[in-house]
Structure formats: C-alpha cells, structure tokens
Coordinates of C-alpha atoms in Angstrom, one line a residue:
Chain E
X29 CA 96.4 -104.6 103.8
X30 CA 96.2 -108.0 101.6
X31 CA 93.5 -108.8 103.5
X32 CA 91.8 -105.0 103.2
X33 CA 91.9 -105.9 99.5
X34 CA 90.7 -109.0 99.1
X35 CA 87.5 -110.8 97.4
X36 CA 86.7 -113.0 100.2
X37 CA 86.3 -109.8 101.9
X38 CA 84.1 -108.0 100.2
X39 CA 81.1 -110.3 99.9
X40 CA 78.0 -108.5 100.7
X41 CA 76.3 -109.1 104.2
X42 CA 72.2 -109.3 103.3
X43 CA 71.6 -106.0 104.4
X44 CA 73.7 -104.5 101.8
X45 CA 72.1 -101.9 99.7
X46 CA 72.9 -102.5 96.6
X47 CA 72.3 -99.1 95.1
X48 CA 75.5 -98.3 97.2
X49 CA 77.4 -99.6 93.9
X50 CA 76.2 -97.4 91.2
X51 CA 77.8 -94.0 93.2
X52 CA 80.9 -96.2 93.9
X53 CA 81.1 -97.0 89.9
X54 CA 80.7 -93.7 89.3
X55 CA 82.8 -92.0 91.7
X56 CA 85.5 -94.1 89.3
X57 CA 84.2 -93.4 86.1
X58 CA 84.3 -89.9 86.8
X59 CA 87.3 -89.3 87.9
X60 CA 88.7 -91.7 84.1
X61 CA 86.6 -89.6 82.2
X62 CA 89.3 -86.8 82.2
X63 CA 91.1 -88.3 79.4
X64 CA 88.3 -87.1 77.4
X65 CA 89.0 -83.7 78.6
X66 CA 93.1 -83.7 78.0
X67 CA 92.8 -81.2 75.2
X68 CA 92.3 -78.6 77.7
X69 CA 96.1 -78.5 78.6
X70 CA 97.2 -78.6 74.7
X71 CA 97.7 -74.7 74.6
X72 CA 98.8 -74.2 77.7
X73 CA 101.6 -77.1 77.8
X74 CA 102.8 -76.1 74.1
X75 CA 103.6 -72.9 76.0
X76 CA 105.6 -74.4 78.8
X77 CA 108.8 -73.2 78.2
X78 CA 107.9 -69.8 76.5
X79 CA 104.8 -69.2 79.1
X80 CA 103.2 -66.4 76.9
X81 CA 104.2 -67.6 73.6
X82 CA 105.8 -71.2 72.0
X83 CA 109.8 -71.3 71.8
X84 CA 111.2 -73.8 69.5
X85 CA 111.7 -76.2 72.6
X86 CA 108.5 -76.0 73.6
X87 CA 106.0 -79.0 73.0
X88 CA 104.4 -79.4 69.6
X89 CA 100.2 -80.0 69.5
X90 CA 101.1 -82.7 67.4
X91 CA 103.4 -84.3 70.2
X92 CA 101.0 -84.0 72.7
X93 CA 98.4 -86.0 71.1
X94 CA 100.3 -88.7 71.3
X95 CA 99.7 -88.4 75.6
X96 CA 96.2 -88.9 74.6
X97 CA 96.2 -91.9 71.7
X98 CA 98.7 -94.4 74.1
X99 CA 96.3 -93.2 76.9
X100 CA 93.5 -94.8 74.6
X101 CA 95.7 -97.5 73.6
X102 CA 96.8 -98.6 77.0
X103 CA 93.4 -98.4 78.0
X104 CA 92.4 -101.3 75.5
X105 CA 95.4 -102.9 76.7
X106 CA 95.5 -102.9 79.7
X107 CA 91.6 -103.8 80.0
X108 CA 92.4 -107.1 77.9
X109 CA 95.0 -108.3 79.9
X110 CA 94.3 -107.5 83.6
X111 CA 90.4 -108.4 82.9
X112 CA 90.9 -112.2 84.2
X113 CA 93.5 -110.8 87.0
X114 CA 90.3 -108.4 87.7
X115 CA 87.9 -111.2 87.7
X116 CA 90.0 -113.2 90.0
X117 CA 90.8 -111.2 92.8
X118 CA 87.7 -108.9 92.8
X119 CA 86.9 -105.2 92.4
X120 CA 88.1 -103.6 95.2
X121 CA 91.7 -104.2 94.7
X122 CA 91.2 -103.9 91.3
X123 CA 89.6 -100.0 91.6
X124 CA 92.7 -99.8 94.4
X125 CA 95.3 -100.8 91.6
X126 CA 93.3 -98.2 88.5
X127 CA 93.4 -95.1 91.3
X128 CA 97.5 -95.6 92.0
X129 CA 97.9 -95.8 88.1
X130 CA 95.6 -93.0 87.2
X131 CA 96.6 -90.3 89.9
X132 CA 100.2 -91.6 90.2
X133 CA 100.3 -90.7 86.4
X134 CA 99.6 -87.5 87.3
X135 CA 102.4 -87.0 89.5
X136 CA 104.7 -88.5 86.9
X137 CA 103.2 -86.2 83.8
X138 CA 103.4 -83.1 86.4
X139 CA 107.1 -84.1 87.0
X140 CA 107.5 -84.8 83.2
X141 CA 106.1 -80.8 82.6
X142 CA 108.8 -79.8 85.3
X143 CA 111.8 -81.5 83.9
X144 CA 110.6 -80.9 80.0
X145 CA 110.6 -84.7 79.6
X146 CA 107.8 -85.8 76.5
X147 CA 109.1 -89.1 77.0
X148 CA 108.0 -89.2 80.5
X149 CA 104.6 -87.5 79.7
X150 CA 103.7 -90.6 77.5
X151 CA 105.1 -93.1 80.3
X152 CA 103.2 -91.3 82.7
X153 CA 99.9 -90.0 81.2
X154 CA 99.7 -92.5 78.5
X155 CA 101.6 -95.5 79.8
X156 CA 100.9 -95.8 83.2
X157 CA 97.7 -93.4 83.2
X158 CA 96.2 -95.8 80.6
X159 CA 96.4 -98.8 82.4
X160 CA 94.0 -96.7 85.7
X161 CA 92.1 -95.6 82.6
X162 CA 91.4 -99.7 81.6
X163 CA 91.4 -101.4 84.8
X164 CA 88.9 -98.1 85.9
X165 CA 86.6 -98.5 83.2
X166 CA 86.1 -102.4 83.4
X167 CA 86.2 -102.9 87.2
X168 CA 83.0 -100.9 88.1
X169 CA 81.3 -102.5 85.0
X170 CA 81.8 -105.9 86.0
X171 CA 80.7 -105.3 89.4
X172 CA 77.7 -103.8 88.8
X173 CA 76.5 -106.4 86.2
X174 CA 76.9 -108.8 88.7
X175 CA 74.5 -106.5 91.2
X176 CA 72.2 -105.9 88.5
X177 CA 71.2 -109.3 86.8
X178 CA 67.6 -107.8 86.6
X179 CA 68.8 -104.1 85.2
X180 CA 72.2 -104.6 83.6
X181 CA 72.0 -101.9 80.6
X182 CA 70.4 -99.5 83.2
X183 CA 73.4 -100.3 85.8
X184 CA 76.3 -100.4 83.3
X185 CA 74.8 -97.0 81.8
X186 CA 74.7 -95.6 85.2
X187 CA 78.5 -96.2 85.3
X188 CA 79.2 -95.6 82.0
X189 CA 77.5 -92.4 81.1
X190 CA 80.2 -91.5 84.6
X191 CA 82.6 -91.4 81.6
X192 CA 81.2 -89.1 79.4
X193 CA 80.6 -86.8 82.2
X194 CA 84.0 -87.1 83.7
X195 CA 85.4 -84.9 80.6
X196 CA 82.3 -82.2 81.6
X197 CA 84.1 -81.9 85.2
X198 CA 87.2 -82.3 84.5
X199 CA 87.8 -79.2 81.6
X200 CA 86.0 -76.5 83.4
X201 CA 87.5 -77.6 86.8
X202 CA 91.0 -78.0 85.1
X203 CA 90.6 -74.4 82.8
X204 CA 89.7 -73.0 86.9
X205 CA 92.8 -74.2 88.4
X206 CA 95.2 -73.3 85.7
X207 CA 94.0 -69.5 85.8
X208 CA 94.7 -69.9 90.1
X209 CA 98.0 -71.1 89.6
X210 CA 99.1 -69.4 86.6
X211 CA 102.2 -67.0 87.2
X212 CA 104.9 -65.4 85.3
X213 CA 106.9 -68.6 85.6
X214 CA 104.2 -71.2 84.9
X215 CA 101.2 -71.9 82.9
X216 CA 99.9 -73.6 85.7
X217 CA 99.8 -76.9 84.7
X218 CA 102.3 -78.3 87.2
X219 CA 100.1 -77.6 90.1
X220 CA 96.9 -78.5 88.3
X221 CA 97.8 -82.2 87.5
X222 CA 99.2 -82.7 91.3
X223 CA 96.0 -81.1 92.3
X224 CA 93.9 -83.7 90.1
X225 CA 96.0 -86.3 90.9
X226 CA 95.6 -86.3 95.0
X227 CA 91.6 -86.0 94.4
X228 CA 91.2 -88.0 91.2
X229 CA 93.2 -90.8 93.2
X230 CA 90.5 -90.0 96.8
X231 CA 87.9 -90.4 94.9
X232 CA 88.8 -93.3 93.3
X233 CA 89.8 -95.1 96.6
X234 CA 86.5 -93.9 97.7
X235 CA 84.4 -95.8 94.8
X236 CA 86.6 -98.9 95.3
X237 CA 86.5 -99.1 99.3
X238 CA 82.5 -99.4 97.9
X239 CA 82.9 -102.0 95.9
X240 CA 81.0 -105.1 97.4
X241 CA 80.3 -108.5 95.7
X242 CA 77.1 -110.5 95.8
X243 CA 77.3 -113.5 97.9
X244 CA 77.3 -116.3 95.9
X245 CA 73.4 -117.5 95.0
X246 CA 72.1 -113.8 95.9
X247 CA 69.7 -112.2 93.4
X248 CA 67.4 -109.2 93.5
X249 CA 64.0 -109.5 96.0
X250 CA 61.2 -110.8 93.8
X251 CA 63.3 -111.7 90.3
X252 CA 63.7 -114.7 88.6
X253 CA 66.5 -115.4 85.7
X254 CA 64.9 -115.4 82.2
X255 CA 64.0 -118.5 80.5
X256 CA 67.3 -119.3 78.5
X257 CA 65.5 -120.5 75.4
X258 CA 63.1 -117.7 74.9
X259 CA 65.6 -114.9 74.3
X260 CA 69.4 -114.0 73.5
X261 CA 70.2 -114.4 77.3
X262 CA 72.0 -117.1 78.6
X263 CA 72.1 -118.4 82.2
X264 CA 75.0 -120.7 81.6
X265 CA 78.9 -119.0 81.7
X266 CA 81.6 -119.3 79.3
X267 CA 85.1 -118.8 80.0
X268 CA 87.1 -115.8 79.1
X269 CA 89.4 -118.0 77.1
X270 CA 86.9 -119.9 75.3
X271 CA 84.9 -116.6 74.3
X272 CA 87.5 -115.4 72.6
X273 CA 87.2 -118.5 70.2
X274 CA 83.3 -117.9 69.8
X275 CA 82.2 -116.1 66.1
X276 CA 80.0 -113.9 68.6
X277 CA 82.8 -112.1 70.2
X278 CA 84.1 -111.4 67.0
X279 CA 80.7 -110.3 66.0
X280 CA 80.8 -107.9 68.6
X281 CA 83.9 -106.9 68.6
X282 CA 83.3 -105.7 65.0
X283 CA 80.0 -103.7 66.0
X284 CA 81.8 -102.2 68.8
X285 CA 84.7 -101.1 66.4
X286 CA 82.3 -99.6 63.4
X287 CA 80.0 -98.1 65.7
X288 CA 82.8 -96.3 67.6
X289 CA 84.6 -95.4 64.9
X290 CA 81.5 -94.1 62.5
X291 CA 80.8 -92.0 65.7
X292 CA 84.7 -89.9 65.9
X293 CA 83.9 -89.1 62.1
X294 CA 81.1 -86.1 64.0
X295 CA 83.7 -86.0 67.2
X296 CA 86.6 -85.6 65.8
X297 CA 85.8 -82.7 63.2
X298 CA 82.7 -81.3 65.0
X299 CA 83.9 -77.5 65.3
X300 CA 85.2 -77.2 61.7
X301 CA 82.1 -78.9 60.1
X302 CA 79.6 -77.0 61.0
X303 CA 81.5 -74.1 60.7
X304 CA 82.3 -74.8 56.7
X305 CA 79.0 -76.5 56.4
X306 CA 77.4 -73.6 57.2
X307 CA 79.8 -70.9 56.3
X308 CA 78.7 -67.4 57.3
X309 CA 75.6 -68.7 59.3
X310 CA 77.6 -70.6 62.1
X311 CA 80.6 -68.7 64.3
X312 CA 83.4 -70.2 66.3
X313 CA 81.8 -69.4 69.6
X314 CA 78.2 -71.0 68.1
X315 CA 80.6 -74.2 67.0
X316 CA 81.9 -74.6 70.7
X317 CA 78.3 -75.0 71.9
X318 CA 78.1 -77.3 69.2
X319 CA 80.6 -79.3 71.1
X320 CA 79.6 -78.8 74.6
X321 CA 76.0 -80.1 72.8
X322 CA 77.8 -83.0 71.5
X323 CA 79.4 -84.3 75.1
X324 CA 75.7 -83.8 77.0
X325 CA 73.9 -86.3 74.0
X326 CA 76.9 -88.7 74.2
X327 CA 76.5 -88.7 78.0
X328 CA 72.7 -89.0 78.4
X329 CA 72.8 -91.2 75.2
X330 CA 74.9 -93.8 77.4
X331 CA 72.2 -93.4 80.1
X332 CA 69.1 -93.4 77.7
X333 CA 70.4 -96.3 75.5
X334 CA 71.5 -98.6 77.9
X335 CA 68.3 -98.5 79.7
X336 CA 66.0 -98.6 77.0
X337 CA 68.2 -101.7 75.9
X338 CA 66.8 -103.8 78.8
X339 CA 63.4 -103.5 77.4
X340 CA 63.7 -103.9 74.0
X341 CA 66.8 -106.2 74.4
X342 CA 70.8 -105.7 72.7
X343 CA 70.4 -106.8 69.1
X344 CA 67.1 -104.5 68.3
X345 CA 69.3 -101.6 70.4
X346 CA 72.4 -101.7 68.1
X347 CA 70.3 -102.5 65.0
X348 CA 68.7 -98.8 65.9
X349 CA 71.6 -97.5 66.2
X350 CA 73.0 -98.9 62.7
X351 CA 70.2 -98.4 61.0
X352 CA 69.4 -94.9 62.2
X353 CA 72.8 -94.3 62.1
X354 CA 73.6 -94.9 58.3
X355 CA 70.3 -93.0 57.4
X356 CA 71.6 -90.0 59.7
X357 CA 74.8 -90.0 58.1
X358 CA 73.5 -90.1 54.4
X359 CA 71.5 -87.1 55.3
X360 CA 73.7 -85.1 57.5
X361 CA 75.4 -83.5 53.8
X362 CA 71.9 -82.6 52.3
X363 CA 71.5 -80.7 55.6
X364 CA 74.6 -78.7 54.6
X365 CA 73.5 -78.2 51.4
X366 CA 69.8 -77.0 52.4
X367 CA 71.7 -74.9 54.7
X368 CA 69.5 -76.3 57.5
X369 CA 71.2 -75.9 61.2
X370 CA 68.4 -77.0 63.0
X371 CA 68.0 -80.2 60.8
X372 CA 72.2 -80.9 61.0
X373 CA 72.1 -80.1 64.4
X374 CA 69.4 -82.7 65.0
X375 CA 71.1 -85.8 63.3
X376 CA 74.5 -84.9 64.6
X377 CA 73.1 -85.5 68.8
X378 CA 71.1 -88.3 67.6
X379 CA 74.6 -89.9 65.8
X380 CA 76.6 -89.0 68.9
X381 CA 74.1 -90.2 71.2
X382 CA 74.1 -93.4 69.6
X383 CA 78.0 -93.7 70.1
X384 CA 77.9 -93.0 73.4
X385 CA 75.2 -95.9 73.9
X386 CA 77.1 -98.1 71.8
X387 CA 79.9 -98.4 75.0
X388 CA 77.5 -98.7 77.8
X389 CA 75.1 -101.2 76.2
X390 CA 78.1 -104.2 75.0
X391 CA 78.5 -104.8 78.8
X392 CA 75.2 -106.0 78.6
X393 CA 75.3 -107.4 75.2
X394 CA 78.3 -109.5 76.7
X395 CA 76.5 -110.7 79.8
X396 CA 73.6 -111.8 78.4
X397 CA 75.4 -113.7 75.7
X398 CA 78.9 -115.0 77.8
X399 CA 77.2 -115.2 81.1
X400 CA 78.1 -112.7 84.5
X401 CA 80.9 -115.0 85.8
X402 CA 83.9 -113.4 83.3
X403 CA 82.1 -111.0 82.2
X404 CA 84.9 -108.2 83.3
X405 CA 87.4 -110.1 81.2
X406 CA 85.4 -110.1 78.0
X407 CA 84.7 -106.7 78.2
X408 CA 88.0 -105.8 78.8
X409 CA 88.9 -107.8 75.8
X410 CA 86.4 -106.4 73.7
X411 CA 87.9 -103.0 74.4
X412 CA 90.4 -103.2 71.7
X413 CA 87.9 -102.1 69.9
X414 CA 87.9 -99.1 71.0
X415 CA 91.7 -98.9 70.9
X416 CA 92.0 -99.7 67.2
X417 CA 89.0 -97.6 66.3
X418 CA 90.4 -94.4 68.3
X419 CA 93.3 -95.3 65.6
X420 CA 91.7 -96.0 62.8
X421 CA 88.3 -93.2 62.9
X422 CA 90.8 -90.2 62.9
X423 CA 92.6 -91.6 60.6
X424 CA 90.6 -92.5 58.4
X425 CA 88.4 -89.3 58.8
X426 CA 91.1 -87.0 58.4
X427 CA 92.6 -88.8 55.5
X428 CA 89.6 -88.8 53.1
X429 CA 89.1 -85.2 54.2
X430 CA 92.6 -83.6 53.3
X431 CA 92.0 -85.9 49.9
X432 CA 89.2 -84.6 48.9
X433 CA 90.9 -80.7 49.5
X434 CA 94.0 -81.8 47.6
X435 CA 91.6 -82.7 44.7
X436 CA 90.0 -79.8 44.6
X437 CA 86.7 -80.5 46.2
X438 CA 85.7 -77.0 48.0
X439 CA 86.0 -77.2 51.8
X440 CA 81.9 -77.1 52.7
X441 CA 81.1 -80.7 50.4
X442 CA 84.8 -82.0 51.9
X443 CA 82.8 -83.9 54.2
X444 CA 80.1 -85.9 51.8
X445 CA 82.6 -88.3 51.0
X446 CA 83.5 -89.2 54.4
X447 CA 79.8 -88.8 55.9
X448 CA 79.0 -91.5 53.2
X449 CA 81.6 -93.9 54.4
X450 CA 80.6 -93.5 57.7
X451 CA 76.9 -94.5 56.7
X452 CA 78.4 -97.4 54.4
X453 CA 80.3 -98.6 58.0
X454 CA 77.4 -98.4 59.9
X455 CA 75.7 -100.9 57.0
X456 CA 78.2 -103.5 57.5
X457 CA 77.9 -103.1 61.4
X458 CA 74.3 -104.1 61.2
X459 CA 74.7 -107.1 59.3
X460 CA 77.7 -107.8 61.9
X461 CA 74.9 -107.2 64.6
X462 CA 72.5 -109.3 62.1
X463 CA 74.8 -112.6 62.7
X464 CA 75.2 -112.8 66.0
X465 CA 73.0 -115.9 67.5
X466 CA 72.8 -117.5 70.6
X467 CA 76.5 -119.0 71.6
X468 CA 77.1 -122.7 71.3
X469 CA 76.9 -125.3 74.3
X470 CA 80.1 -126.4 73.5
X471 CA 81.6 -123.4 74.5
X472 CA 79.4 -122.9 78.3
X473 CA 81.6 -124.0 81.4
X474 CA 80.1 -127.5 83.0
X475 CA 79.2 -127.2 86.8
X476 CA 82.6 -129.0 88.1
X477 CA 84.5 -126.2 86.2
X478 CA 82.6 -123.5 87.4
X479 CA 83.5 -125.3 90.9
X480 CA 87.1 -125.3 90.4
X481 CA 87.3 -121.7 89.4
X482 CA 85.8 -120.8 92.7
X483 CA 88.0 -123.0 94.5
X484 CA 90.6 -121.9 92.9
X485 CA 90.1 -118.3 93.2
X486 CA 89.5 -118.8 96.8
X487 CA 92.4 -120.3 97.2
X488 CA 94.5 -117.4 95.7
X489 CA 92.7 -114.8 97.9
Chain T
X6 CA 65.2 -123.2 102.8
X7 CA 67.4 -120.2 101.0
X8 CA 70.9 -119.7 102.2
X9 CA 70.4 -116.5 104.5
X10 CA 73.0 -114.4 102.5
X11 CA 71.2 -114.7 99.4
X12 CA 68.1 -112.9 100.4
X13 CA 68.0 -109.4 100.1
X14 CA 67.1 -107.0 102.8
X15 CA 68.6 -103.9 101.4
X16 CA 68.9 -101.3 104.2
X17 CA 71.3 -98.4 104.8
X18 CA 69.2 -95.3 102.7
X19 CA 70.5 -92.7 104.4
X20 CA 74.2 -93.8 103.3
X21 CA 72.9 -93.9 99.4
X22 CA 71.2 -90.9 99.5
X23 CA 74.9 -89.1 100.8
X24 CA 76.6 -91.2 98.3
X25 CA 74.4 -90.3 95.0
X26 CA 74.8 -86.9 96.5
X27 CA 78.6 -87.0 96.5
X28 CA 78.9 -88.3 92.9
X29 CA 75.8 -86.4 91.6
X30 CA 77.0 -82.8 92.7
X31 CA 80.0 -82.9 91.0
X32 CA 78.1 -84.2 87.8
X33 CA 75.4 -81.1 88.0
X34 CA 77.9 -79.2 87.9
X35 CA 79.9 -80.2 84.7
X36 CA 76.3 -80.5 83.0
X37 CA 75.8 -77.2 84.1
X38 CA 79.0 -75.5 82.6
X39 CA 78.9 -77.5 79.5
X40 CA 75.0 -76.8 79.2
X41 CA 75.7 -72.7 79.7
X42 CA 78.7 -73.3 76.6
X43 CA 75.7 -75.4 74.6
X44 CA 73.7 -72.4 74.7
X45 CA 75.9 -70.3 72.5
X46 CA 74.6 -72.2 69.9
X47 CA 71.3 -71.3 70.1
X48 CA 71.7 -67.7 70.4

C-alpha cells in the first residue's frame, strides 16, 4: 500500500494526458466545498433532540457555528503545516490522507449527532474534517500548477472554482437526503452525513488515484518558460522556508487577507441587506436568489479571473480587483439610497466575483513569484489568510453593524459605515499589491540544493 | 537529444472525456438548482 501511495510512483509515462488532472482536482475540490454548504444542517441539528421543535438540550445556532469557523481554521492550519509533508511525498497520498480526514469526519460528526456530543462535532467536523478540508484544497492545486506551467491561473481556476461549486451540490443534495431519511425519531441528519461521508470519501480517492506528477524536465508540446527578466515570473525556486522570510509573501499574504475579508462583508450579510436596503421592494424568497446569485459569480468568478490572469498577468488582476473593488463598495450605499436593485445587484456579483478570483489566482501569483518546486507549501502557508480573515470579516462586519443600530442609525443606512470600510480595505490592499516586486536572488535555491531535495525526497519515498 | 519522458504525447481522450463527464454532471447539476433559486430574484 506504501508503495500504492508513493511519489516515485506516480510520475507520468509520456503518454499521459494531462487534462486527466483537472477532473481528478476537481473530483476533490468538490467534494471540500461542502463546508461552504454546512448551514444547511443548522435548523435541522438545533432540532435534534426535540425533532419538531428545540428543547433546552438541544444545540444552539450559535454553537453550531463554531463546527464551521475551526473547520475554516483547521483548514488554514492544517494547509500550513502538512504543505512541505505534501510537497515531499507527493499528491496522491496526500489527496488519500484529505479523503480519510474529510469523510471519516463525517462518521465522527454523525456519531457526535447520535450521542449528543458538541464536543465531538467540533473534533470531528471542525478538527479532523478541517485538516481533509486543507490538505484537499492545496494538494490538487499544487499538482496542477506543476502540469500547467503554460496555463497556471486557468488550471488552478479549474480546481478552484470546484470549491465554490462544491457548496452548490452539496446543499440541494444534502436538503434531498434529509427529507428521505427524515422520521419521527430523527431529523435525518445521522444518515445524511454517513451517506456524504462514504461518497465524499469515493470520490475523493477517485481524484487522488488520478493524481500523476510530471517527470522531471517534462513541459507542455511547443512551450517554452518565459524570459525571467521581462515579467514578474521567475524560473528559479525558492524554498518554502526561506519564502516565508521574503517581504513578498507578506505582501501577499496581506492582499489575500483584505481581499477575502472585504468580500464576507456582501457574504456574510447578503440576505438581510438587500432586504433593508430595499425595504418593501425586495422579499425573503427574492433575497435567497440573491444568494444563490451570489455562489454562481463567486464560482465562475474563480474560473473567469484566474484565466484572464494568465493574459494580463497577477499584479494588474488583483489591482482590478482593488480598485474596482473599493469603487464598488463606495457605491453599493448610493444604490440603496437611489433604491436601484438592478444597479446594487450589479456591484454586489461583480464584488463577489472578485473574491472568489482572489483564491484561485494567489496559486498563480505564488508560482510565478516562489517558483513550482514548493509551491503547495507556500500556498498552504498563505492560507492563514483565509483563516484569520474568516475571523476577522464577520467580526468585524457584524460589529460595526450592531454599532451603528445601538446608536441609533436606522437599519437601511446600517450598512454605509461598514461598506465604506470595506472600500477603505480594499485601498490598502492595492498598495499592498502595489509593493510587491520581483523576489531577491538571495532568497532562489542554487542547483546543488535543488539536487539534494530531490535526493532527499527520493530517498524518503 | 530530449529525455524520452519529457516529451509529450498526450493520448487517452476517451478516458478525459468520461472523467470531465463524471465531475461535470454533478456540477450541472448544482448550477442548475442554485440557478432555478437565482431566479426568484428576477421575478
């Protein structure tokens, strides 16, 4: 089974098709981007106990967010410190390690709903499920960088925008299984994670029985690497250790985290805005296609971004989406005011699309600045962005809201304050994005250490 | 002369047409849902 697993493996014959990798990325990424889609089992699971209504033991809302932030946290986690592990003994065992974690904290959160355990809902959704949710997200991305040194936003987008449309699956799929197995002893929720968890973990074995790694040398029929010296694309590698010390990962790092976070302030109160935006005009059902509008732009803005990013390059991409960005947010209020849906309706998928296509291009943005070689490890690294914006956006959002209601401000202009300091992020993200140069020499790994990394990895598989 | 195993000679599109199809079913049909709940909005 070591064997089965290992890197040596799993280098390519020439006859390998490499657009046999995108489906295997995204039979991975689809199956993650469930955690998007946990609020679906909110209601039901604060009914556990009761069934039809909530008894005092039953779950809180409040507690059962917390499933979803570790998940998030342990993601970031979990990404930063298995990314050199990843890196080192290849994707396959890798994806193999993500699918026991994700589906087997399935088992453990169904078992937790069974024996009324929070505790073991966090270790097993949050906890353990967070650490599939990290190692799944970076594994297929680094893999398909290394297949796609010609295409990487297009590649990483392919995988990525798998996230977004995991969540699109999953809550439908989840609402259809909870009403089959629904009784007058059970919400349903039991049998609908054990269910997820045998085909989220298939499918995930599927995707990383795909993986495959380029033989060493191989690029695509026809393309040569890009002259180092006439863009922001580097044919040299730094280490994962010695990017940490570069001011461009912290450049990055920063865009990643304002870009993210500027985007949960439309996520996170999408429903209620437009509903007290546009009080009277706008219903609860007409607010829930708001949402579903929301997920399809973030999804095909991963997609759209990415690949537009490989023709106009990273730095102009994210300076679009800073600078579009902040002028979006500054007008998204006088939409409210105008009482102009169309108009609000129109910034909002622009803003989310933007997000979305702020994940799936820093893959990119990583390789073309750190090199292919470690590129995994960075990303997973960087994803602690994401971690401490999930934290920090709601936060932050909510806090300014319930502020401004304390004071007095009426519920429909609630949200000027906070749009505003959304656009005000998105200022200093550009100038973040502004700074970021070519990285020094002194940081790019010489020949004879590139050599002993391979040896040395080979030597471990 | 190249190493043989770095030139590419992709083959096998039959097996990436079945494997898009596996992954992009699924995905039609999440659009799908979430498109017919988008449309509320319009109406």
């Amino acid at each position: 089974m070591a064997g089965l697993l290992s890197r040596e493996r799993i280098i390519a014959r020439p006859d390998f098709n490499r657009w046999l990798v995108p489906p295997a990325a995204l039979a991975i990424h689809l199956c993650i981007g469930q955690a998007y889609a946990f609020s679906v089992f909110k209601l039901p699971l604060t009914k556990a106990l009761g069934i039809t209504t909530s008894l005092p033991d039953d779950w809180s809302q409040t507690q059962l967010a917390w499933a979803f932030t570790l998940a998030i946290v342990f993601l970031g986690l979990s990404a930063a410190v298995f990314g050199k592990w990843l890196e080192r003994v290849g994707p396959r065992r890798s994806g193999v390690v993500a699918a026991l974690c994700w589906s087997g904290g399935f088992f453990l959160s169904a078992l937790a709903v069974k024996i009324h355990s929070i505790w073991l809902l966090y270790l097993g959704y949050g906890v353990i499920g967070g650490c599939g949710l990290g190692l799944g997200y970076i594994t297929p991305v680094s893999t398909l960088i290394k297949w796609f040194p010609d295409r990487r936003g297009l590649a990483t987008g392919m995988a990525i925008m798998g996230f977004g449309g995991g969540a699109m699956i999953a809550s439908p799929l989840s609402q259809i299984l909870m009403d089959h197995f629904r009784s007058a002893t059970s919400v349903g929720v039991i049998r609908t994670f054990v269910v997820l968890g045998v085909v989220y973990g298939i499918a995930m074995l599927c995707g990383a029985f795909g993986f495959r790694l380029p033989a060493p040398g191989w690029k695509p029929a026809g393309w040569t690497p890009p002259l180092a010296q006439k863009a922001m694309i580097t044919g040299n590698q730094v280490h994962v250790s010695r990017a940490t010390m570069t001011p461009q990962f912290w450049l990055i790092w920063a865009v990643l985290f304002l870009n993210v976070t500027a985007g949960i302030g439309i996520l996170e109160q999408a429903s209620p805005m437009i509903q007290e935006m546009f009080a009277g005009k706008v219903k609860a059902g007409a607010a829930a296609g708001f949402v579903g509008l929301l997920s399809l732009f973030n999804m095909g803005g991963r997609f759209f971004w990415a690949s537009l990013s490989d023709k106009i390059g990273r730095k102009p991409t994210y300076a679009i989406f800073f600078a579009l960005g902040a002028v979006l947010y500054f007008l998204i209020p006088l939409t409210g005011r105008a009482g102009n849906v169309p108009l609000f309706v129109l910034a909002a998928v622009v803003v989310i699309s933007m997000y979305g296509g702020g994940f799936s291009t820093v893959p990119a943005y990583l390789a073309d600045m750190f090199g292919t070689q470690y590129v995994g490890a960075i990303h997973g690294r960087i994803l602690t962005a994401w971690s401490a914006a999930g934290v920090a956006g709601p936060v932050l959002v909510n806090y300014i809201r319930e502020a401004q209601i304390s004071a007095g401000v009426p519920k429909a202009d609630a949200y000027d304050v906070t749009m505003r300091l959304m656009a005000a992020l998105l200022v200093v993200g550009f100038l973040c994005n502004l700074a970021v140069r070519r990285v020094n020499e002194r940081y790019h790994m010489s020949d004879a250490e590139l050599s002993a990394e391979r040896t040395a990895a080979r030597a471990h598989a | 002369m190249a190493d043989d195993s770095t030139i590419e000679r992709p083959g096998h599109w039959g097996l990436v047409a079945v494997s898009w199809l596996a992954v992009g079913l699924p995905l039609i049909w999440g659009v799908w849902s979430t498109g017919r709940k988008a449309i509320q909005l319009f109406r």
